[in-house]
Amino acid sequence: MEHAIVRFVNEELLGGNGPRVTADDEIVLDGTVDSLGVTRLVDFIETEFKLAVPAQDVTIDNFRTITTMAAYVRTRQESAATT
Amino acid sequence: MDTTRHQQTYLLPQLIERAAMVDPDHVALRYRGESLTYGLLFEQASSLAHALIADGVAPGDRIGILLPKGFESAVALYGIMSAGAVYVPLDPTAPTSRVDFVIRDGGIKRIVSSSAKSAAIAELHEAGVPLEAVFGIEPTEAVPYRSVSWEEIESFPTSPPAITVTEQDLCYILYTSGSTGTPKGIMHTHRSALSWAEVTASVYGLTPHDRISNYAPLHFDLSTLDYFGGAQARATTVIIPEEYTRFPASLAGLIEEERMTVFYTVPLALVRLAAPGILDGRDLSGLRLVLFGGEPMPLKHLRTIMLELPQARFVNVYGPTETNGCTHYPVGNIPAETDEPLPIGRPYPNVEIMVADESGSPAAAGQAGELLVRAPTMMRGYWGRPDLNQGAFVLRDLHGGTPDTFHATGDLVSLSTDGNLRFLGRRDRQIKARGNRVELDEVEAVLLQHADVHEAAVYAIEDAEHSLQIHADLILTDGAVPNTTEIYTHSRSVLPPYAVPAEISIRDSFPRTSTGKIDRRALHAEAVGASSNQET
């Protein structure tokens, strides 16, 4: 899962240019990904993992790094599986 | 006692001095859950002023501030002013070449920074930027300039230096987009800055109980209300960390946790807060005043957020960086379902406005004309640009008496019979892209610097969030390989992020007017048609 998001950020969001990000880089805090990038990331996560991400969940805590994004997706998938 | 009062100048640095005398433990600033009191802010700013003077800073020297948001920003701006010097914010997100330009253009010899910016400072050195010293950073090999650490700064006296500053002296210079391809510096004096602090504190009834947001970074003129209006009222200013501006759900949480009472921002931030679900379950009942400005606020979203925050007063504020705030329009009831833009309202106290028609005479009510402004909050002029100053100021007779200077804003407005001004557009090609001021001519000039670009036409298209997006259409020089990646890279290396075209298209020809000029309106209409076709 992390791998898919890392690939999306490097290839799609950053267009294959510039330094490559890793799963633990704070890509939103350090300005690598801007607000439009956040919107595209949310769209990607929704499509890729077949998940609706409510606006309240698009927070710094959930989107700090690719690792935290993946953790968020897993939590959502688990809660969907138990209900 | 009276004599001391008369001897002492009362300017911006004295705002925090007074606040520190009245109640040193009162919180001046909040950042990431921490507090800086007025007492400490005053002492730290005074120490920085002494450190600067000891290093040879003389009144009127320009000092750059290259800092992420944080307490250091406030210490830097008051410290620089307290030394009698002029602060110049350097956009930390701008490419090195642009920061380089501002440093050289402003004759800046020293900057205040922090270790968070050591990589950027090393790049400046590599680019050959002539700086004598960097304050606020540990001496390291990575930073080849002479540096003075914050620890060293704190060893200087904590009472302010005796410096003669008058209200006519420069206080700060804000650089903004310039139509010829390089930024221009807007000079403000202690008088204009202090006047703005006084106007905002009195008009909006700011008190020490207020907790005012600081959404905008220092190089953006919205920050002057947050810092100076706040200090004038001895209020607390809550600095919003930059990443919160990209996460409206987190921003809503921060407004609640910090119990902000005054929120001042660009419309885009309110549009995002008004999105479904963002304010659900949030208690923002402490918010009494929401100020927004910089570009038109879409009414649909204003209605939504006014329904969510029924206790807050909403005010549309207007004023170019050249004049600080000029007019404001308190929104009474929730606006009806109409697409007519909000008025920009009436002048603040001590501000005179005139709507001038093409011949320079006052325009009739309802007629379009250029807005001329006369106010104590007005700039001194553009730094080192007599050519621009000539067009920026005009003399007009007052009530048949002696003439006085007005600033010609370049904004087209009309005055309604109810006394409210309406904003109609620009005389030139300046736009606001997500709240940031951009001269489209500057973007064209930068694109034309690239060897592959033969002709460039830049125009703005409304995006999904009702802000503007910059598009560039290019004709390449003969034989050039059509490769937009390189042109994007060039744009990013010169322009600040918000001015880089969102889309670059290569064409074989442009639509032309009868005189052979590029018909940018036709290009714009073509692009708008194309995007609306995509949506359907």
PDB file of C-alpha atoms in Angstrom, chain B residues 162-425:
ATOM      1  CA  ALA B 162      18.247  54.793  22.080  1.00  0.00           C
ATOM      2  CA  ILE B 163      17.642  55.360  18.397  1.00  0.00           C
ATOM      3  CA  THR B 164      16.076  58.338  16.678  1.00  0.00           C
ATOM      4  CA  VAL B 165      13.280  57.224  14.422  1.00  0.00           C
ATOM      5  CA  THR B 166      10.516  59.453  13.123  1.00  0.00           C
ATOM      6  CA  GLU B 167       7.157  58.467  11.745  1.00  0.00           C
ATOM      7  CA  GLN B 168       8.390  59.426   8.289  1.00  0.00           C
ATOM      8  CA  ASP B 169      11.093  56.750   8.378  1.00  0.00           C
ATOM      9  CA  LEU B 170      10.676  53.493   6.552  1.00  0.00           C
ATOM     10  CA  CYS B 171       9.361  50.592   8.582  1.00  0.00           C
ATOM     11  CA  TYR B 172       9.139  47.763   6.054  1.00  0.00           C
ATOM     12  CA  ILE B 173       9.270  46.947   2.358  1.00  0.00           C
ATOM     13  CA  LEU B 174       7.021  44.262   0.885  1.00  0.00           C
ATOM     14  CA  TYR B 175       8.040  42.897  -2.508  1.00  0.00           C
ATOM     15  CA  THR B 176       5.300  41.982  -4.930  1.00  0.00           C
ATOM     16  CA  SER B 177       4.943  40.936  -8.551  1.00  0.00           C
ATOM     17  CA  GLY B 178       6.169  43.552 -11.052  1.00  0.00           C
ATOM     18  CA  SER B 179       4.913  43.700 -14.630  1.00  0.00           C
ATOM     19  CA  THR B 180       8.380  44.011 -16.209  1.00  0.00           C
ATOM     20  CA  GLY B 181       9.540  40.609 -14.966  1.00  0.00           C
ATOM     21  CA  THR B 182      11.099  41.452 -11.606  1.00  0.00           C
ATOM     22  CA  PRO B 183       9.437  42.129  -8.243  1.00  0.00           C
ATOM     23  CA  LYS B 184       8.910  45.661  -6.932  1.00  0.00           C
ATOM     24  CA  GLY B 185       9.225  46.790  -3.304  1.00  0.00           C
ATOM     25  CA  ILE B 186       6.336  48.616  -1.640  1.00  0.00           C
ATOM     26  CA  MET B 187       7.710  50.957   1.045  1.00  0.00           C
ATOM     27  CA  HIS B 188       5.741  51.627   4.209  1.00  0.00           C
ATOM     28  CA  THR B 189       6.659  54.114   6.908  1.00  0.00           C
ATOM     29  CA  HIS B 190       6.137  53.960  10.664  1.00  0.00           C
ATOM     30  CA  ARG B 191       3.286  56.409  10.115  1.00  0.00           C
ATOM     31  CA  SER B 192       1.481  54.255   7.547  1.00  0.00           C
ATOM     32  CA  ALA B 193       1.985  51.049   9.518  1.00  0.00           C
ATOM     33  CA  LEU B 194       0.972  52.571  12.855  1.00  0.00           C
ATOM     34  CA  SER B 195      -2.071  54.220  11.259  1.00  0.00           C
ATOM     35  CA  TRP B 196      -3.183  50.834   9.992  1.00  0.00           C
ATOM     36  CA  ALA B 197      -2.713  49.314  13.461  1.00  0.00           C
ATOM     37  CA  GLU B 198      -4.791  52.125  14.994  1.00  0.00           C
ATOM     38  CA  VAL B 199      -7.559  51.886  12.391  1.00  0.00           C
ATOM     39  CA  THR B 200      -7.972  48.117  12.709  1.00  0.00           C
ATOM     40  CA  ALA B 201      -7.846  48.116  16.503  1.00  0.00           C
ATOM     41  CA  SER B 202     -10.494  50.825  16.755  1.00  0.00           C
ATOM     42  CA  VAL B 203     -12.815  49.851  13.880  1.00  0.00           C
ATOM     43  CA  TYR B 204     -12.890  46.180  14.895  1.00  0.00           C
ATOM     44  CA  GLY B 205     -12.860  46.881  18.632  1.00  0.00           C
ATOM     45  CA  LEU B 206      -9.802  44.694  19.282  1.00  0.00           C
ATOM     46  CA  THR B 207      -9.033  44.168  22.995  1.00  0.00           C
ATOM     47  CA  PRO B 208      -6.485  42.245  25.099  1.00  0.00           C
ATOM     48  CA  HIS B 209      -9.067  39.430  25.248  1.00  0.00           C
ATOM     49  CA  ASP B 210      -8.937  38.911  21.502  1.00  0.00           C
ATOM     50  CA  ARG B 211      -7.078  36.023  19.951  1.00  0.00           C
ATOM     51  CA  ILE B 212      -6.335  37.028  16.375  1.00  0.00           C
ATOM     52  CA  SER B 213      -5.341  34.541  13.695  1.00  0.00           C
ATOM     53  CA  ASN B 214      -2.167  34.986  11.694  1.00  0.00           C
ATOM     54  CA  TYR B 215      -2.938  33.056   8.530  1.00  0.00           C
ATOM     55  CA  ALA B 216      -0.679  34.882   6.078  1.00  0.00           C
ATOM     56  CA  PRO B 217       3.125  34.754   6.078  1.00  0.00           C
ATOM     57  CA  LEU B 218       5.101  37.982   6.711  1.00  0.00           C
ATOM     58  CA  HIS B 219       5.667  38.784   3.029  1.00  0.00           C
ATOM     59  CA  PHE B 220       1.893  38.934   2.541  1.00  0.00           C
ATOM     60  CA  ASP B 221       0.401  42.239   3.737  1.00  0.00           C
ATOM     61  CA  LEU B 222      -2.490  40.571   5.603  1.00  0.00           C
ATOM     62  CA  SER B 223       0.103  39.828   8.303  1.00  0.00           C
ATOM     63  CA  THR B 224       0.373  43.505   9.294  1.00  0.00           C
ATOM     64  CA  LEU B 225      -3.122  43.533  10.806  1.00  0.00           C
ATOM     65  CA  ASP B 226      -2.374  40.333  12.732  1.00  0.00           C
ATOM     66  CA  TYR B 227       0.880  41.644  14.207  1.00  0.00           C
ATOM     67  CA  PHE B 228       0.399  45.418  14.460  1.00  0.00           C
ATOM     68  CA  GLY B 229      -3.364  45.566  15.017  1.00  0.00           C
ATOM     69  CA  GLY B 230      -2.883  42.838  17.626  1.00  0.00           C
ATOM     70  CA  ALA B 231      -0.076  44.692  19.421  1.00  0.00           C
ATOM     71  CA  GLN B 232      -1.990  47.993  19.296  1.00  0.00           C
ATOM     72  CA  ALA B 233      -4.820  46.270  21.202  1.00  0.00           C
ATOM     73  CA  ARG B 234      -2.438  44.182  23.389  1.00  0.00           C
ATOM     74  CA  ALA B 235      -4.253  41.149  22.026  1.00  0.00           C
ATOM     75  CA  THR B 236      -2.878  37.644  21.446  1.00  0.00           C
ATOM     76  CA  THR B 237      -1.918  36.697  17.892  1.00  0.00           C
ATOM     77  CA  VAL B 238      -2.177  32.994  17.074  1.00  0.00           C
ATOM     78  CA  ILE B 239       0.307  32.075  14.341  1.00  0.00           C
ATOM     79  CA  ILE B 240      -1.173  29.365  12.118  1.00  0.00           C
ATOM     80  CA  PRO B 241       1.547  26.877  11.078  1.00  0.00           C
ATOM     81  CA  GLU B 242       1.806  26.764   7.283  1.00  0.00           C
ATOM     82  CA  GLU B 243       0.581  23.159   6.862  1.00  0.00           C
ATOM     83  CA  TYR B 244      -2.753  24.041   8.486  1.00  0.00           C
ATOM     84  CA  THR B 245      -3.506  26.272   5.494  1.00  0.00           C
ATOM     85  CA  ARG B 246      -3.545  23.102   3.366  1.00  0.00           C
ATOM     86  CA  PHE B 247      -5.789  21.097   5.722  1.00  0.00           C
ATOM     87  CA  PRO B 248      -9.094  22.856   6.421  1.00  0.00           C
ATOM     88  CA  ALA B 249     -10.248  20.101   8.814  1.00  0.00           C
ATOM     89  CA  SER B 250      -7.119  20.635  10.925  1.00  0.00           C
ATOM     90  CA  LEU B 251      -7.470  24.417  10.633  1.00  0.00           C
ATOM     91  CA  ALA B 252     -11.025  24.200  12.012  1.00  0.00           C
ATOM     92  CA  GLY B 253      -9.630  22.187  14.920  1.00  0.00           C
ATOM     93  CA  LEU B 254      -6.941  24.795  15.568  1.00  0.00           C
ATOM     94  CA  ILE B 255      -9.454  27.684  15.550  1.00  0.00           C
ATOM     95  CA  GLU B 256     -11.435  25.765  18.179  1.00  0.00           C
ATOM     96  CA  GLU B 257      -8.474  24.700  20.350  1.00  0.00           C
ATOM     97  CA  GLU B 258      -6.907  28.150  20.306  1.00  0.00           C
ATOM     98  CA  ARG B 259     -10.298  29.807  20.907  1.00  0.00           C
ATOM     99  CA  MET B 260      -9.623  32.325  18.149  1.00  0.00           C
ATOM    100  CA  THR B 261     -11.940  35.325  18.246  1.00  0.00           C
ATOM    101  CA  VAL B 262     -10.825  37.098  15.061  1.00  0.00           C
ATOM    102  CA  PHE B 263     -10.025  35.247  11.856  1.00  0.00           C
ATOM    103  CA  TYR B 264      -8.464  37.196   8.969  1.00  0.00           C
ATOM    104  CA  THR B 265      -7.831  35.387   5.732  1.00  0.00           C
ATOM    105  CA  VAL B 266      -8.198  35.130   1.966  1.00  0.00           C
ATOM    106  CA  PRO B 267     -11.564  33.922   0.582  1.00  0.00           C
ATOM    107  CA  LEU B 268     -10.053  30.589  -0.470  1.00  0.00           C
ATOM    108  CA  ALA B 269      -9.548  29.559   3.160  1.00  0.00           C
ATOM    109  CA  LEU B 270     -13.209  30.274   3.935  1.00  0.00           C
ATOM    110  CA  VAL B 271     -14.328  28.393   0.812  1.00  0.00           C
ATOM    111  CA  ARG B 272     -12.438  25.372   2.110  1.00  0.00           C
ATOM    112  CA  LEU B 273     -13.780  25.708   5.664  1.00  0.00           C
ATOM    113  CA  ALA B 274     -17.292  25.860   4.159  1.00  0.00           C
ATOM    114  CA  ALA B 275     -16.865  22.461   2.452  1.00  0.00           C
ATOM    115  CA  PRO B 276     -19.309  19.789   3.669  1.00  0.00           C
ATOM    116  CA  GLY B 277     -18.349  18.194   6.975  1.00  0.00           C
ATOM    117  CA  ILE B 278     -15.373  20.418   7.808  1.00  0.00           C
ATOM    118  CA  LEU B 279     -17.060  22.321  10.645  1.00  0.00           C
ATOM    119  CA  ASP B 280     -19.247  19.424  11.858  1.00  0.00           C
ATOM    120  CA  GLY B 281     -18.933  18.930  15.589  1.00  0.00           C
ATOM    121  CA  ARG B 282     -16.610  21.936  15.967  1.00  0.00           C
ATOM    122  CA  ASP B 283     -17.329  24.553  18.600  1.00  0.00           C
ATOM    123  CA  LEU B 284     -16.252  27.822  17.008  1.00  0.00           C
ATOM    124  CA  SER B 285     -18.627  29.920  19.091  1.00  0.00           C
ATOM    125  CA  GLY B 286     -15.700  32.081  20.258  1.00  0.00           C
ATOM    126  CA  LEU B 287     -15.202  33.466  16.768  1.00  0.00           C
ATOM    127  CA  ARG B 288     -16.733  36.943  16.794  1.00  0.00           C
ATOM    128  CA  LEU B 289     -15.227  38.451  13.657  1.00  0.00           C
ATOM    129  CA  VAL B 290     -14.271  37.007  10.277  1.00  0.00           C
ATOM    130  CA  LEU B 291     -12.378  39.342   7.926  1.00  0.00           C
ATOM    131  CA  PHE B 292     -11.645  38.330   4.362  1.00  0.00           C
ATOM    132  CA  GLY B 293     -10.024  40.121   1.460  1.00  0.00           C
ATOM    133  CA  GLY B 294      -7.533  39.985  -1.361  1.00  0.00           C
ATOM    134  CA  GLU B 295      -9.975  38.777  -3.998  1.00  0.00           C
ATOM    135  CA  PRO B 296     -13.753  38.442  -4.400  1.00  0.00           C
ATOM    136  CA  MET B 297     -15.499  36.021  -2.020  1.00  0.00           C
ATOM    137  CA  PRO B 298     -17.889  33.594  -3.768  1.00  0.00           C
ATOM    138  CA  LEU B 299     -21.304  34.263  -2.199  1.00  0.00           C
ATOM    139  CA  LYS B 300     -22.447  30.641  -2.290  1.00  0.00           C
ATOM    140  CA  HIS B 301     -19.680  29.684   0.147  1.00  0.00           C
ATOM    141  CA  LEU B 302     -20.098  32.830   2.217  1.00  0.00           C
ATOM    142  CA  ARG B 303     -23.743  31.881   2.787  1.00  0.00           C
ATOM    143  CA  THR B 304     -22.715  28.385   3.908  1.00  0.00           C
ATOM    144  CA  ILE B 305     -20.117  29.566   6.396  1.00  0.00           C
ATOM    145  CA  MET B 306     -22.344  32.350   7.749  1.00  0.00           C
ATOM    146  CA  LEU B 307     -24.997  29.731   8.510  1.00  0.00           C
ATOM    147  CA  GLU B 308     -22.369  27.615  10.301  1.00  0.00           C
ATOM    148  CA  LEU B 309     -21.102  30.577  12.350  1.00  0.00           C
ATOM    149  CA  PRO B 310     -24.228  32.584  13.164  1.00  0.00           C
ATOM    150  CA  GLN B 311     -22.584  34.539  16.012  1.00  0.00           C
ATOM    151  CA  ALA B 312     -19.719  35.932  13.908  1.00  0.00           C
ATOM    152  CA  ARG B 313     -19.677  39.231  12.058  1.00  0.00           C
ATOM    153  CA  PHE B 314     -18.349  38.909   8.496  1.00  0.00           C
ATOM    154  CA  VAL B 315     -16.533  41.779   6.824  1.00  0.00           C
ATOM    155  CA  ASN B 316     -15.283  42.063   3.252  1.00  0.00           C
ATOM    156  CA  VAL B 317     -12.095  44.138   3.487  1.00  0.00           C
ATOM    157  CA  TYR B 318     -10.388  45.878   0.603  1.00  0.00           C
ATOM    158  CA  GLY B 319      -7.087  47.614   0.056  1.00  0.00           C
ATOM    159  CA  PRO B 320      -4.009  47.082  -2.087  1.00  0.00           C
ATOM    160  CA  THR B 321      -0.660  46.533  -0.343  1.00  0.00           C
ATOM    161  CA  GLU B 322       0.178  50.110  -1.404  1.00  0.00           C
ATOM    162  CA  THR B 323      -2.425  51.610   0.945  1.00  0.00           C
ATOM    163  CA  ASN B 324      -3.127  48.918   3.564  1.00  0.00           C
ATOM    164  CA  GLY B 325      -6.872  48.661   4.131  1.00  0.00           C
ATOM    165  CA  CYS B 326      -8.981  51.369   2.438  1.00  0.00           C
ATOM    166  CA  THR B 327     -12.596  50.283   2.594  1.00  0.00           C
ATOM    167  CA  HIS B 328     -14.650  47.566   4.216  1.00  0.00           C
ATOM    168  CA  TYR B 329     -18.103  46.112   3.865  1.00  0.00           C
ATOM    169  CA  PRO B 330     -19.646  44.509   6.955  1.00  0.00           C
ATOM    170  CA  VAL B 331     -22.009  41.833   5.629  1.00  0.00           C
ATOM    171  CA  GLY B 332     -25.368  42.390   7.321  1.00  0.00           C
ATOM    172  CA  ASN B 333     -27.777  39.564   6.693  1.00  0.00           C
ATOM    173  CA  ILE B 334     -26.831  36.398   4.917  1.00  0.00           C
ATOM    174  CA  PRO B 335     -26.695  37.446   1.267  1.00  0.00           C
ATOM    175  CA  ALA B 336     -29.598  36.400  -0.933  1.00  0.00           C
ATOM    176  CA  GLU B 337     -29.210  33.821  -3.661  1.00  0.00           C
ATOM    177  CA  THR B 338     -27.515  36.104  -6.122  1.00  0.00           C
ATOM    178  CA  ASP B 339     -24.284  36.049  -8.019  1.00  0.00           C
ATOM    179  CA  GLU B 340     -23.735  39.776  -7.710  1.00  0.00           C
ATOM    180  CA  PRO B 341     -20.386  40.231  -5.943  1.00  0.00           C
ATOM    181  CA  LEU B 342     -20.212  41.772  -2.470  1.00  0.00           C
ATOM    182  CA  PRO B 343     -19.454  45.493  -2.436  1.00  0.00           C
ATOM    183  CA  ILE B 344     -16.048  46.488  -1.096  1.00  0.00           C
ATOM    184  CA  GLY B 345     -17.913  48.997   1.010  1.00  0.00           C
ATOM    185  CA  ARG B 346     -17.062  52.389   2.448  1.00  0.00           C
ATOM    186  CA  PRO B 347     -13.767  54.011   3.439  1.00  0.00           C
ATOM    187  CA  TYR B 348     -12.286  53.552   6.901  1.00  0.00           C
ATOM    188  CA  PRO B 349     -12.092  56.697   9.061  1.00  0.00           C
ATOM    189  CA  ASN B 350      -9.410  59.136   7.888  1.00  0.00           C
ATOM    190  CA  VAL B 351      -9.486  57.705   4.359  1.00  0.00           C
ATOM    191  CA  GLU B 352     -10.687  59.675   1.360  1.00  0.00           C
ATOM    192  CA  ILE B 353     -11.603  57.996  -1.899  1.00  0.00           C
ATOM    193  CA  MET B 354     -12.298  59.362  -5.364  1.00  0.00           C
ATOM    194  CA  VAL B 355     -13.512  57.492  -8.420  1.00  0.00           C
ATOM    195  CA  ALA B 356     -11.825  59.107 -11.429  1.00  0.00           C
ATOM    196  CA  ASP B 357     -13.101  58.728 -14.971  1.00  0.00           C
ATOM    197  CA  GLU B 358     -10.842  58.558 -18.026  1.00  0.00           C
ATOM    198  CA  SER B 359     -10.308  62.321 -18.017  1.00  0.00           C
ATOM    199  CA  GLY B 360      -9.382  62.267 -14.320  1.00  0.00           C
ATOM    200  CA  SER B 361     -12.566  63.986 -13.144  1.00  0.00           C
ATOM    201  CA  PRO B 362     -14.847  62.462 -10.514  1.00  0.00           C
ATOM    202  CA  ALA B 363     -17.055  59.801 -12.101  1.00  0.00           C
ATOM    203  CA  ALA B 364     -20.820  59.977 -11.688  1.00  0.00           C
ATOM    204  CA  ALA B 365     -22.519  57.550  -9.299  1.00  0.00           C
ATOM    205  CA  GLY B 366     -22.674  54.087 -10.828  1.00  0.00           C
ATOM    206  CA  GLN B 367     -20.044  54.931 -13.452  1.00  0.00           C
ATOM    207  CA  ALA B 368     -16.825  52.941 -13.652  1.00  0.00           C
ATOM    208  CA  GLY B 369     -13.560  54.697 -12.881  1.00  0.00           C
ATOM    209  CA  GLU B 370     -10.174  54.224 -11.253  1.00  0.00           C
ATOM    210  CA  LEU B 371     -10.102  54.292  -7.480  1.00  0.00           C
ATOM    211  CA  LEU B 372      -7.879  57.032  -6.052  1.00  0.00           C
ATOM    212  CA  VAL B 373      -7.081  56.911  -2.334  1.00  0.00           C
ATOM    213  CA  ARG B 374      -5.734  59.459   0.146  1.00  0.00           C
ATOM    214  CA  ALA B 375      -4.952  58.041   3.587  1.00  0.00           C
ATOM    215  CA  PRO B 376      -2.283  58.042   6.307  1.00  0.00           C
ATOM    216  CA  THR B 377      -1.937  54.287   5.720  1.00  0.00           C
ATOM    217  CA  MET B 378      -0.588  54.915   2.204  1.00  0.00           C
ATOM    218  CA  MET B 379       2.868  53.739   1.093  1.00  0.00           C
ATOM    219  CA  ARG B 380       5.858  56.045   0.599  1.00  0.00           C
ATOM    220  CA  GLY B 381       6.370  54.626  -2.901  1.00  0.00           C
ATOM    221  CA  TYR B 382       8.140  51.825  -4.740  1.00  0.00           C
ATOM    222  CA  TRP B 383      11.713  51.220  -3.624  1.00  0.00           C
ATOM    223  CA  GLY B 384      14.194  52.627  -6.147  1.00  0.00           C
ATOM    224  CA  ARG B 385      11.565  52.973  -8.881  1.00  0.00           C
ATOM    225  CA  PRO B 386      10.895  56.661  -9.690  1.00  0.00           C
ATOM    226  CA  ASP B 387       9.390  55.473 -12.985  1.00  0.00           C
ATOM    227  CA  LEU B 388       6.657  53.576 -11.164  1.00  0.00           C
ATOM    228  CA  ASN B 389       6.156  56.268  -8.534  1.00  0.00           C
ATOM    229  CA  GLN B 390       5.308  58.769 -11.219  1.00  0.00           C
ATOM    230  CA  GLY B 391       2.242  56.770 -12.211  1.00  0.00           C
ATOM    231  CA  ALA B 392       1.348  55.620  -8.711  1.00  0.00           C
ATOM    232  CA  PHE B 393       0.648  59.055  -7.257  1.00  0.00           C
ATOM    233  CA  VAL B 394      -1.577  61.779  -8.666  1.00  0.00           C
ATOM    234  CA  LEU B 395      -2.313  65.288  -7.451  1.00  0.00           C
ATOM    235  CA  ARG B 396      -5.947  66.288  -7.110  1.00  0.00           C
ATOM    236  CA  ASP B 397      -7.469  69.520  -5.875  1.00  0.00           C
ATOM    237  CA  LEU B 398      -9.307  69.134  -2.631  1.00  0.00           C
ATOM    238  CA  HIS B 399     -12.628  70.890  -2.311  1.00  0.00           C
ATOM    239  CA  GLY B 400     -11.311  73.669  -4.497  1.00  0.00           C
ATOM    240  CA  GLY B 401      -8.325  74.198  -2.196  1.00  0.00           C
ATOM    241  CA  THR B 402      -4.709  73.109  -2.309  1.00  0.00           C
ATOM    242  CA  PRO B 403      -3.958  69.878  -4.145  1.00  0.00           C
ATOM    243  CA  ASP B 404      -2.921  66.719  -2.304  1.00  0.00           C
ATOM    244  CA  THR B 405      -1.479  63.357  -3.310  1.00  0.00           C
ATOM    245  CA  PHE B 406      -3.682  60.355  -3.980  1.00  0.00           C
ATOM    246  CA  HIS B 407      -2.546  56.839  -4.779  1.00  0.00           C
ATOM    247  CA  ALA B 408      -3.899  55.650  -8.122  1.00  0.00           C
ATOM    248  CA  THR B 409      -4.751  52.036  -7.282  1.00  0.00           C
ATOM    249  CA  GLY B 410      -5.263  50.730 -10.826  1.00  0.00           C
ATOM    250  CA  ASP B 411      -8.493  49.160  -9.541  1.00  0.00           C
ATOM    251  CA  LEU B 412     -11.677  49.897 -11.463  1.00  0.00           C
ATOM    252  CA  VAL B 413     -14.634  50.573  -9.199  1.00  0.00           C
ATOM    253  CA  SER B 414     -18.003  52.267  -9.184  1.00  0.00           C
ATOM    254  CA  LEU B 415     -19.668  54.172  -6.382  1.00  0.00           C
ATOM    255  CA  SER B 416     -23.265  53.121  -5.761  1.00  0.00           C
ATOM    256  CA  THR B 417     -25.918  55.588  -4.698  1.00  0.00           C
ATOM    257  CA  ASP B 418     -25.991  53.846  -1.289  1.00  0.00           C
ATOM    258  CA  GLY B 419     -22.379  54.952  -0.728  1.00  0.00           C
ATOM    259  CA  ASN B 420     -20.787  51.543  -1.233  1.00  0.00           C
ATOM    260  CA  LEU B 421     -17.971  50.949  -3.668  1.00  0.00           C
ATOM    261  CA  ARG B 422     -18.057  47.987  -6.015  1.00  0.00           C
ATOM    262  CA  PHE B 423     -14.928  46.376  -7.403  1.00  0.00           C
ATOM    263  CA  LEU B 424     -15.115  45.867 -11.184  1.00  0.00           C
ATOM    264  CA  GLY B 425     -11.619  44.751 -12.172  1.00  0.00           C
TER     265      GLY B 425
END
